[in-house]
Coordinates of C-alpha atoms and ligand atoms in Angstrom, one line a residue:
X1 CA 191.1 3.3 -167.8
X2 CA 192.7 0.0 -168.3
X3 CA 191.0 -2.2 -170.2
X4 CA 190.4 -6.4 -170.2
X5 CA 190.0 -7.5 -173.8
X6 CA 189.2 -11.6 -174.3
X7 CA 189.8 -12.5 -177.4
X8 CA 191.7 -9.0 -178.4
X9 CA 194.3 -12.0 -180.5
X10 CA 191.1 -12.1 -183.2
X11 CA 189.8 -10.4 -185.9
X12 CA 188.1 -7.8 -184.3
X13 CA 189.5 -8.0 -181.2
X14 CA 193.7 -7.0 -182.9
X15 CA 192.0 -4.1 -184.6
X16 CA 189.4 -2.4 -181.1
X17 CA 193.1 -2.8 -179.1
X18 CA 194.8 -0.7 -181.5
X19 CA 192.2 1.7 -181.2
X20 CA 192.1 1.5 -177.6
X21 CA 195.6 1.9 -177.6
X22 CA 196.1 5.3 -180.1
X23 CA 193.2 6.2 -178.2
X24 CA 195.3 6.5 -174.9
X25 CA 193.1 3.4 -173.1
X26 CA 195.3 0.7 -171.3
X27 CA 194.9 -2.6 -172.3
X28 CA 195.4 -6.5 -171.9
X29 CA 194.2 -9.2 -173.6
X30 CA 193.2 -12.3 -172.6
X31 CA 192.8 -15.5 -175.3
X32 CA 193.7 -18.8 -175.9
X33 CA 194.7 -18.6 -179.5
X34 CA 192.2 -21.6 -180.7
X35 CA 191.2 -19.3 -183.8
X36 CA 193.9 -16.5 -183.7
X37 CA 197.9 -16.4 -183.6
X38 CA 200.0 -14.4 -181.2
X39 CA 201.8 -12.8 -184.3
X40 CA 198.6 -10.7 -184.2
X41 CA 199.5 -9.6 -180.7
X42 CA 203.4 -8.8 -181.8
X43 CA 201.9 -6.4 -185.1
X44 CA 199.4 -4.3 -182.7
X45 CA 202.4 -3.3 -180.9
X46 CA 204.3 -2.6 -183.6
X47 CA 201.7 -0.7 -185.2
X48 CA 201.0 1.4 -182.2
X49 CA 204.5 1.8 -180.9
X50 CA 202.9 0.8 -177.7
X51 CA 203.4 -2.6 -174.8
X52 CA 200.4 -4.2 -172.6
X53 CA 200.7 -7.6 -171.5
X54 CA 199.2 -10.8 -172.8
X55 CA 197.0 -13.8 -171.0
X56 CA 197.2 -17.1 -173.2
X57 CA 194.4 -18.5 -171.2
X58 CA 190.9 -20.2 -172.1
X59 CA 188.0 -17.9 -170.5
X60 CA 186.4 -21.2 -169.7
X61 CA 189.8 -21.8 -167.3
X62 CA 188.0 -19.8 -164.0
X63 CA 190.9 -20.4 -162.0
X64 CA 193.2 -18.8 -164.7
X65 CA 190.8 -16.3 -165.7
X66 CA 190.8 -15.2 -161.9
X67 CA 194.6 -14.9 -162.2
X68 CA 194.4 -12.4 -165.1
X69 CA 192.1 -10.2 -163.2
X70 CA 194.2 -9.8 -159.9
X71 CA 197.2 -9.1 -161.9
X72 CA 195.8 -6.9 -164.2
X73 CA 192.4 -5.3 -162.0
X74 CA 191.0 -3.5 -165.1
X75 CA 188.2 -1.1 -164.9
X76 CA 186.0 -2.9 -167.9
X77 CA 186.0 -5.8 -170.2
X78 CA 185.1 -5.7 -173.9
X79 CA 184.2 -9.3 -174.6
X80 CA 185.2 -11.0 -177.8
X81 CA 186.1 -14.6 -177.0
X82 CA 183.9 -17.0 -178.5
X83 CA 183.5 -19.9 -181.3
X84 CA 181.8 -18.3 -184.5
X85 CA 181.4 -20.6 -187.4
X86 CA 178.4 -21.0 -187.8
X87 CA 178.7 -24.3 -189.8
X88 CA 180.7 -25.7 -186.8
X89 CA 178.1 -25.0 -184.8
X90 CA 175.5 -27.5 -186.4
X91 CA 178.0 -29.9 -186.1
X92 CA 179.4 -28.9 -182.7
X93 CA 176.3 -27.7 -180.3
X94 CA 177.6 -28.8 -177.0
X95 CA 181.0 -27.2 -177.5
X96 CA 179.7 -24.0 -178.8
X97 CA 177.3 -23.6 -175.8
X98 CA 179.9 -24.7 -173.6
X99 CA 182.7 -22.3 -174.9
X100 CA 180.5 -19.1 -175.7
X101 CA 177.7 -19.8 -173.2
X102 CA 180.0 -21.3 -170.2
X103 CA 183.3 -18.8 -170.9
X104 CA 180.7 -15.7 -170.5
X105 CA 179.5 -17.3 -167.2
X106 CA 182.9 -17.7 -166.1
X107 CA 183.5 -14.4 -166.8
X108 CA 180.6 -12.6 -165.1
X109 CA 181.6 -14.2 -162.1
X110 CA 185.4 -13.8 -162.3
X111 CA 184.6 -9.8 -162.8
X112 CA 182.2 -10.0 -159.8
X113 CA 184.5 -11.4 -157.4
X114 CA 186.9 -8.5 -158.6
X115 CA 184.6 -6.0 -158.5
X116 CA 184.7 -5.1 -162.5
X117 CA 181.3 -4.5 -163.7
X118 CA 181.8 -2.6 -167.1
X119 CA 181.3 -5.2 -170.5
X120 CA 181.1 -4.6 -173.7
X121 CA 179.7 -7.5 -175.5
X122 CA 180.2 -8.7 -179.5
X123 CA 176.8 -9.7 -180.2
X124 CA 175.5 -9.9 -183.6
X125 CA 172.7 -9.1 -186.3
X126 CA 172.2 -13.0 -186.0
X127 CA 170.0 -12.4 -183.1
X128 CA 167.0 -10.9 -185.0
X129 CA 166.6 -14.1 -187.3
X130 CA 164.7 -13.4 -190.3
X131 CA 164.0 -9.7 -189.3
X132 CA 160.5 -8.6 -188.9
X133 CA 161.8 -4.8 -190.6
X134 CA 164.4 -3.7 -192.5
X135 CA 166.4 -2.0 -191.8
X136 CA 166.8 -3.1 -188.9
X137 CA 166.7 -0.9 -185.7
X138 CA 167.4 -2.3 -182.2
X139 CA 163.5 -2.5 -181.6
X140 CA 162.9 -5.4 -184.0
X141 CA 162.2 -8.1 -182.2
X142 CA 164.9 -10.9 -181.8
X143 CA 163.9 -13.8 -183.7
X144 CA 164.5 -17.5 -184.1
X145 CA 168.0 -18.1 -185.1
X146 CA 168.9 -20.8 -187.3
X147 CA 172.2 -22.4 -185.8
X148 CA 173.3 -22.8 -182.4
X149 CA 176.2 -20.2 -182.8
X150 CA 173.3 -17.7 -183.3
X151 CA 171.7 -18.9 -179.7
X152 CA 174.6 -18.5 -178.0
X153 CA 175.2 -14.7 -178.9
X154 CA 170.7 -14.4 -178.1
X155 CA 171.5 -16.2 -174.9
X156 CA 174.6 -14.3 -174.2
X157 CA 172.7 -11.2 -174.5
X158 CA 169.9 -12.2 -172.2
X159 CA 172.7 -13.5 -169.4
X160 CA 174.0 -10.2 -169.5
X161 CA 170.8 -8.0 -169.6
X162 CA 169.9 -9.7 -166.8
X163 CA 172.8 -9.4 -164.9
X164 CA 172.3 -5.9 -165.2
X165 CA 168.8 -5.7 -164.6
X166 CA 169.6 -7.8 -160.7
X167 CA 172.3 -5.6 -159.8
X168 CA 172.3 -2.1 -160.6
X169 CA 176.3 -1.8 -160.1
X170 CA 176.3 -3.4 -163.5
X171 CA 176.7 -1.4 -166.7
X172 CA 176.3 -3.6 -170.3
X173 CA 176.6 -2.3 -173.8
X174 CA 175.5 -5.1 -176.6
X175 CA 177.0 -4.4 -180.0
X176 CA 175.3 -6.2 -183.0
X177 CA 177.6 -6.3 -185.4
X178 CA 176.6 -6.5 -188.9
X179 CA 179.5 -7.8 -191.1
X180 CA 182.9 -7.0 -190.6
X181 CA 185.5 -6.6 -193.5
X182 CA 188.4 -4.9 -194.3
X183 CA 191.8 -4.7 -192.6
X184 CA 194.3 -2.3 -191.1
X185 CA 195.2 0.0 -193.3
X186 CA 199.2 -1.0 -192.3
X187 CA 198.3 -4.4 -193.7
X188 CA 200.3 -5.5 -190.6
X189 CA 196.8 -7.1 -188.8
X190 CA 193.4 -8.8 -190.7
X191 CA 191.0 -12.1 -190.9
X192 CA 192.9 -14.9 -191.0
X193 CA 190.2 -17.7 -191.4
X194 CA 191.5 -21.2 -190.8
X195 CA 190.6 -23.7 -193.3
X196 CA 187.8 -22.7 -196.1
X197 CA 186.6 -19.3 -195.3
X198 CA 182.8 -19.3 -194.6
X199 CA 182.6 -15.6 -195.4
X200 CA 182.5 -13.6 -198.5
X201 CA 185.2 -11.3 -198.6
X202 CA 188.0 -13.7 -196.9
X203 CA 186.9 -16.4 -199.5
X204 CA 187.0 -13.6 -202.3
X205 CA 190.5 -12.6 -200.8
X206 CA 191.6 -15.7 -201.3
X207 CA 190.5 -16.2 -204.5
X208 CA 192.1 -12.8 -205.8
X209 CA 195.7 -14.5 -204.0
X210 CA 195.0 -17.5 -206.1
X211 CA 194.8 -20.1 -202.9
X212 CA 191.4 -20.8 -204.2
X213 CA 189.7 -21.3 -208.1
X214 CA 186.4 -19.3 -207.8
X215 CA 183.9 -18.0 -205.7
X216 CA 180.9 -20.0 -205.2
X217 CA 177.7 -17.5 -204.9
X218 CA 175.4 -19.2 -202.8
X219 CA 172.1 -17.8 -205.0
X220 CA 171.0 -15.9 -207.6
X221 CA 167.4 -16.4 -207.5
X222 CA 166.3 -13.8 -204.3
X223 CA 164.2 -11.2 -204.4
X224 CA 166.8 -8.8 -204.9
X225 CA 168.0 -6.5 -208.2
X226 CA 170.3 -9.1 -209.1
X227 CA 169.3 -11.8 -207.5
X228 CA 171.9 -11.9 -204.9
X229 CA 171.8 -11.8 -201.0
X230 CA 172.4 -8.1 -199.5
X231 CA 174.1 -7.6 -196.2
X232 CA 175.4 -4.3 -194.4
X233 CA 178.9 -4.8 -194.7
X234 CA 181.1 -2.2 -192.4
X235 CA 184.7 -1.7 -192.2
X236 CA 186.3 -3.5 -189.1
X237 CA 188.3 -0.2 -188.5
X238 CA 185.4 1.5 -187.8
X239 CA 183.8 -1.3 -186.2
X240 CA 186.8 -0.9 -183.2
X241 CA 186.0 3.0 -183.2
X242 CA 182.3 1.6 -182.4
X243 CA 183.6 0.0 -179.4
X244 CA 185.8 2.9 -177.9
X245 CA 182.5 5.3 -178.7
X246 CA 180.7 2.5 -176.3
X247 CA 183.0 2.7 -173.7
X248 CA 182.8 6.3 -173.7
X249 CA 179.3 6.1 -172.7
X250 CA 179.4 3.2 -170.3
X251 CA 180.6 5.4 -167.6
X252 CA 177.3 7.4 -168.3
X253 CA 175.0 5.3 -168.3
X254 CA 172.9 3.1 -166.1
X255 CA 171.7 -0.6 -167.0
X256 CA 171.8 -2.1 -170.0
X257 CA 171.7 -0.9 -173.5
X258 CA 172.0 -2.3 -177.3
X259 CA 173.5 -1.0 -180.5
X260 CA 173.7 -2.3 -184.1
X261 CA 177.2 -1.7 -185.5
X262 CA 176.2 -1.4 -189.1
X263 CA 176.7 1.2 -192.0
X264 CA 172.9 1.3 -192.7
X265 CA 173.4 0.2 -196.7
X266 CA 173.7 -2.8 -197.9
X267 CA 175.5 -4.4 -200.8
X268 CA 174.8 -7.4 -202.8
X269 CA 176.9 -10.4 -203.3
X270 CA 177.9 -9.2 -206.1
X271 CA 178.7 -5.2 -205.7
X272 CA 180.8 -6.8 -203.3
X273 CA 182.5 -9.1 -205.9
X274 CA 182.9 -6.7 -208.5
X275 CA 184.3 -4.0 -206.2
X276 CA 186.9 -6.3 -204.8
X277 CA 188.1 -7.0 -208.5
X278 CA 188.5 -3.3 -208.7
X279 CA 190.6 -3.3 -205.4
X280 CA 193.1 -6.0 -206.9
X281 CA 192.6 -4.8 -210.2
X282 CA 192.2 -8.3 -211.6
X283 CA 188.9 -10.2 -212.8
X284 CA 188.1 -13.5 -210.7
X285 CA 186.6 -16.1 -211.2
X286 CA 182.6 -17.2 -209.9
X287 CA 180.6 -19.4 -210.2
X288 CA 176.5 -19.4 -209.1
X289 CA 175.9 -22.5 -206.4
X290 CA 172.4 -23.6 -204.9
X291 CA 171.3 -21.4 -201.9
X292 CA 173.3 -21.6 -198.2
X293 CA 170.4 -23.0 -195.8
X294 CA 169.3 -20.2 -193.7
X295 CA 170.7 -17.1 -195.7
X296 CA 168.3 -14.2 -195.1
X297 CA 168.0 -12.1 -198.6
X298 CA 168.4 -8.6 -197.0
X299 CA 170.0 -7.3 -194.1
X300 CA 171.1 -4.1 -193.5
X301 CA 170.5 -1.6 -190.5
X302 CA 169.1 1.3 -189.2
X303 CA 171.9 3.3 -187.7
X304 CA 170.4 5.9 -185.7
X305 CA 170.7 5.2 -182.5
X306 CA 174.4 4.4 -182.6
X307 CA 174.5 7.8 -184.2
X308 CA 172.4 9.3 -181.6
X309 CA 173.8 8.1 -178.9
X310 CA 177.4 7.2 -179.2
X311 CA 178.1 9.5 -182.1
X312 CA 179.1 6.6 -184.4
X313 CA 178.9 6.7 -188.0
X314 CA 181.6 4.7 -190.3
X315 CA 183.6 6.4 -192.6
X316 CA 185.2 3.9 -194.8
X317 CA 182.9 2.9 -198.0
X318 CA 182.6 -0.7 -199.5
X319 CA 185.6 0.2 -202.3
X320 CA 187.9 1.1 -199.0
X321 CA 186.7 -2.5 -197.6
X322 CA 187.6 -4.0 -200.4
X323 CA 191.3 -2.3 -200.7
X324 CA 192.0 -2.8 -197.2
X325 CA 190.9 -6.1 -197.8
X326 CA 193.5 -6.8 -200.5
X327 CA 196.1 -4.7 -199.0
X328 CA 196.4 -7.2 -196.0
X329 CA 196.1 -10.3 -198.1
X330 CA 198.5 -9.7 -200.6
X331 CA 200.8 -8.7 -198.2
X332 CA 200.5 -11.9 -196.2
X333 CA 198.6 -14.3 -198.7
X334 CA 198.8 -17.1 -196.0
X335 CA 197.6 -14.9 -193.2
X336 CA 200.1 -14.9 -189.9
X337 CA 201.2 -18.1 -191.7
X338 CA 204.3 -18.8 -193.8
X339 CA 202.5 -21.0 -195.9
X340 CA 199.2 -23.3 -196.6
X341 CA 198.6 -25.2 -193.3
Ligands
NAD1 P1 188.0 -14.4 -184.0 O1 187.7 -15.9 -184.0 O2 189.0 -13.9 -184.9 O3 188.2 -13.9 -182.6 C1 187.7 -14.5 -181.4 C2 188.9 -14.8 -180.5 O4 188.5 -15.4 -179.3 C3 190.0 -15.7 -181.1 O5 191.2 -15.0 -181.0 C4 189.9 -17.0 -180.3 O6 191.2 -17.5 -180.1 C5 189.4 -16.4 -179.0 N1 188.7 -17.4 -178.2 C6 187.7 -18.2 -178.5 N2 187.2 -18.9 -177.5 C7 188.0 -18.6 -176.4 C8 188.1 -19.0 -175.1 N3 187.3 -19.9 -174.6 N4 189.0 -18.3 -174.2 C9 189.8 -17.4 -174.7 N5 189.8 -17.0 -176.0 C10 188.9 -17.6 -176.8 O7 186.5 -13.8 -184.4 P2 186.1 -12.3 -184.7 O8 185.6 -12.2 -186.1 O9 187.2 -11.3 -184.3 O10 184.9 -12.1 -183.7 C11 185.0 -11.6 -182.4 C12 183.7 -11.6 -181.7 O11 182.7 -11.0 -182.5 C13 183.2 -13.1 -181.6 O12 182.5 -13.2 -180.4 C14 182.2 -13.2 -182.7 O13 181.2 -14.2 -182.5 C15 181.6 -11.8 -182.8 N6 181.0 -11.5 -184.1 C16 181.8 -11.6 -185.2 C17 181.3 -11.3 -186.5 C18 182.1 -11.5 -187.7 O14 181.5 -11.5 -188.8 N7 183.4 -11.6 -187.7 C19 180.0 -10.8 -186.6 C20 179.2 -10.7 -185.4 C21 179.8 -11.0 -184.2
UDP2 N1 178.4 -16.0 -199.7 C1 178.7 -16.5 -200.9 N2 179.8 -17.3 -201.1 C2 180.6 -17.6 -200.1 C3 180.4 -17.0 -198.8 C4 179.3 -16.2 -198.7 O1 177.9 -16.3 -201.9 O2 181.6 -18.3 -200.3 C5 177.2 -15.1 -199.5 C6 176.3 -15.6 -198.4 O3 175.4 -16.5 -199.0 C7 175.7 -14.3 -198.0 C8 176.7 -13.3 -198.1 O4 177.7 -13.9 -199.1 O5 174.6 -14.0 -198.8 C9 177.5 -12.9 -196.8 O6 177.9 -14.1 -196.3 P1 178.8 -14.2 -195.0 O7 178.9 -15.6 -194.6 O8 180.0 -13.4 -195.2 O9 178.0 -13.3 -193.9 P2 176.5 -13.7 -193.2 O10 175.9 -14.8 -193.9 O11 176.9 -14.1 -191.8 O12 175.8 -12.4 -193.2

C-alpha cells in the first residue's frame, strides 16, 4: 500500500513515516515546509535506510495537489497538514480557516477525482472543550472550543464524517490526539517549534539547553493535588504506531470512525517538570505565572476503544518522554537549525 502523507515534514508527521516505512508501507509526503524543514525529510531516510519521494507543495495549491496524486496514485492519505498554534489562531482566524478548513477541502476533492478514498485524519482532544467526563471516551460530547484552531479540527471532523456518511466508497478514521512529546529515540528527528514554544515540554527543553531562563507555569491554583493543570501526555513514537494500527483497520471497516490517541493517565505540570530534570539530570529553573485563558484543569482519556479496536496501547512512560525529549534537543539545541533564528 503506498501511502499520501501531507504534512509527513512535521512533528508527527517525520516520526508516522518512519513507522510506515520500517513497517514495510510506501510513502510520500506532501508539505510546504511553513512550520517544518526538509532536513526532517533527509534524517527519516537516513534513519530508515529507506527513499520515497517528496512534494514541496501547499495543500491549498489544487492544481499542484492534483499533480502529486497522478504521479504518485496512493491507496490512502493520513492527513497532517494544518496551522496549530493555537495563539495564532486568535490572532489569525481567516488564515487558519482558510489553511486547515480550505486545504482539507482541497484535498477531499483532489482524492475524489483520483479515486483515493482512505484518510486518516489528526484531529485532537481540543474538540471536546471543557469535557463533560473524564476521562474522556469518544462518546463525550464535542464541546465548545475556545480558539479558532480548535474549530477547525471540530469542523474538519464533521467535513469528513460527512463525506463518508454521502458516499459509502469512503472510509475515515479521526485520531484525537492527546499531547504529543518525546522524540525519536535516534535523536536524528523531533519538535522544532519556531519562535517561543507554546507547549510544555518544547519550552521545558529549551530551558534544560539554556535558550530560555525558566519555565513559566501557567497556574497553581486548580483543583488539582498540586495545583497544576493535568494532561495525558503520550509519546509521539507511539502516537505514529497509533496511526499504522488505523490504517490497518481502514481496509476493514465501513464509514466513519473515531479514536482518542491518549495514554489514559495524566500528569501534572509539574510531574512533568520534575521528570524532565531527571532526564537531563540538571534542576531548572520556574517560575508560577497567572492562568493561560482557556486551560482546562484535567484531561486525560479513556483508552479503550483504541485498545479494542485497533490494539493500541503506548508503551513508552512519561520518564521515556522526557529522555527522548532531551536526547533530541541536546543533540540539536537549535532544532534542524544551526543556530537561534
Ligand atoms: P507540525 O506543524 O510540526 O506539522 C504540520 C505540517 O504541516 C508542517 O510540516 C507544515 O509545514 C505542514 N503544513 C501546514 N499547512 C500546510 C499546507 N497548507 N500545505 C502543506 N503543508 C502544510 O505539527 P504537528 O505537531 O506535527 O501536528 C500534525 C497535525 O496534528 C496537525 O494537523 C495538528 O493540528 C495535529 N495535532 C497536533 C497536536 C500536537 O500537540 N502537536 C495535537 C493534536 C493534533
Ligand atoms: N504550560 C505551562 N507553561 C508553558 C506551556 C504550557 O505551564 O510554557 C501548561 C499549560 O498551561 C497546560 C499544560 O502545560 O496546563 C500543557 O500545555 P500545552 O500547551 O503543552 O498543551 P495543551 O494546553 O494543548 O494541552
Amino acid at each position: 500500500m503506498k501511502i499520501l502523507v501531507t504534512g509527513g515534514a512535521g512533528y508527527i508527521g517525520s516520526h508516522t513515516c518512519v513507522e510506515l516505512l520500517e513497517r514495510g508501507y510506501e510513502i510520500t509526503v506532501v508539505d510546504d515546509l511553513s512550520n517544518s524543514n526538509k532536513k526532517a525529510i533527509e534524517r527519516v531516510k537516513q534513519i530508515t535506510g529507506k527513499d520515497f519521494t517528496f512534494h514541496e507543495v501547499n495543500i491549498c495549491d489544487k492544481a499542484k495537489l492534483d499533480e502529486a496524486f497522478e504521479v504518485e496514485k496512493p491507496d490512502a492519505v493520513i492527513h497532517f497538514a494544518g496551522l496549530k498554534a493555537v495563539g495564532e489562531s486568535v490572532e489569525k482566524p481567516v488564515e487558519y480557516y482558510d489553511n486547515n478548513i480550505g486545504g482539507t477541502l482541497n484535498l477531499i476533492r483532489s482524492m475524489r477525482e483520483h479515486g483515493v478514498f482512505n484518510i486518516i485524519f489528526s484531529s485532537s482532544a481540543t474538540v471536546y472543550g471543557d469535557p463533560a467526563e473524564i476521562p474522556i471516551s469518544e462518546n463525550c460530547p464535542k464541546g465548545m472550543c475556545t480558539n479558532p484552531y480548535g474549530w477547525t479540527k471540530w469542523m474538519i471532523e464533521q467535513i469528513l464524517t460527512d463525506t463518508a456518511k454521502a458516499d459509502e466508497r469512503w472510509k475515515v478514521i479521526l485520531l484525537r490526539y492527546f499531547n504529543p512529546i518525546g522524540a525519536h529515540e535516534s535523536g536524528l528527528i523531533g519538535e522544532d517549534p519556531k519562535g517561543i514554544p507554546n507547549n510544555l515540554v518544547p519550552y521545558i527543553a529549551q530551558v534544560a539547553v539554556g535558550r530560555r531562563e525558566a519555565l513559566g507555569v501557567f497556574g497553581n491554583d486548580y483543583d488539582t493535588p498540586d495545583g497544576t493543570c493535568i494532561r495525558d501526555y503520550i509519546h509521539v513514537c507511539d502516537l505514529a504506531r497509533g496511526h499504522v494500527l488505523a490504517l490497518d483497520h481502514i481496509n476493514k471497516m465501513t464509514g466513519s470512525d473515531v479514536f482518542n490517541l491518549g495514554s489514559g493517565r495524566g500528569y501534572s505540570v509539574m510531574e512533568v517538570f520534575h521528570a524532565f530534570e531527571k532526564a537531563c539530570g540538571k534542576t531548572l529553573k520556574f517560575e508560577y505565572k497567572p492562568r493561560r485563558a482557556g486551560d482546562i484543569p484535567v484531561c486525560y482519556c479513556d483508552p479503550a476503544k483504541a485498545k479494542k479496536v485497533l490494539g493500541f496501547e503506548t508503551q513508552f512512560d512519561i520518564n521515556r518522554m522526557c529522555a527522548d525529549s532531551w536526547n533530541w534537543q541536546s543533540k540539536n539545541p537549535y532544532g534542524y537549525n544551526e543556530c537561534e533564528q
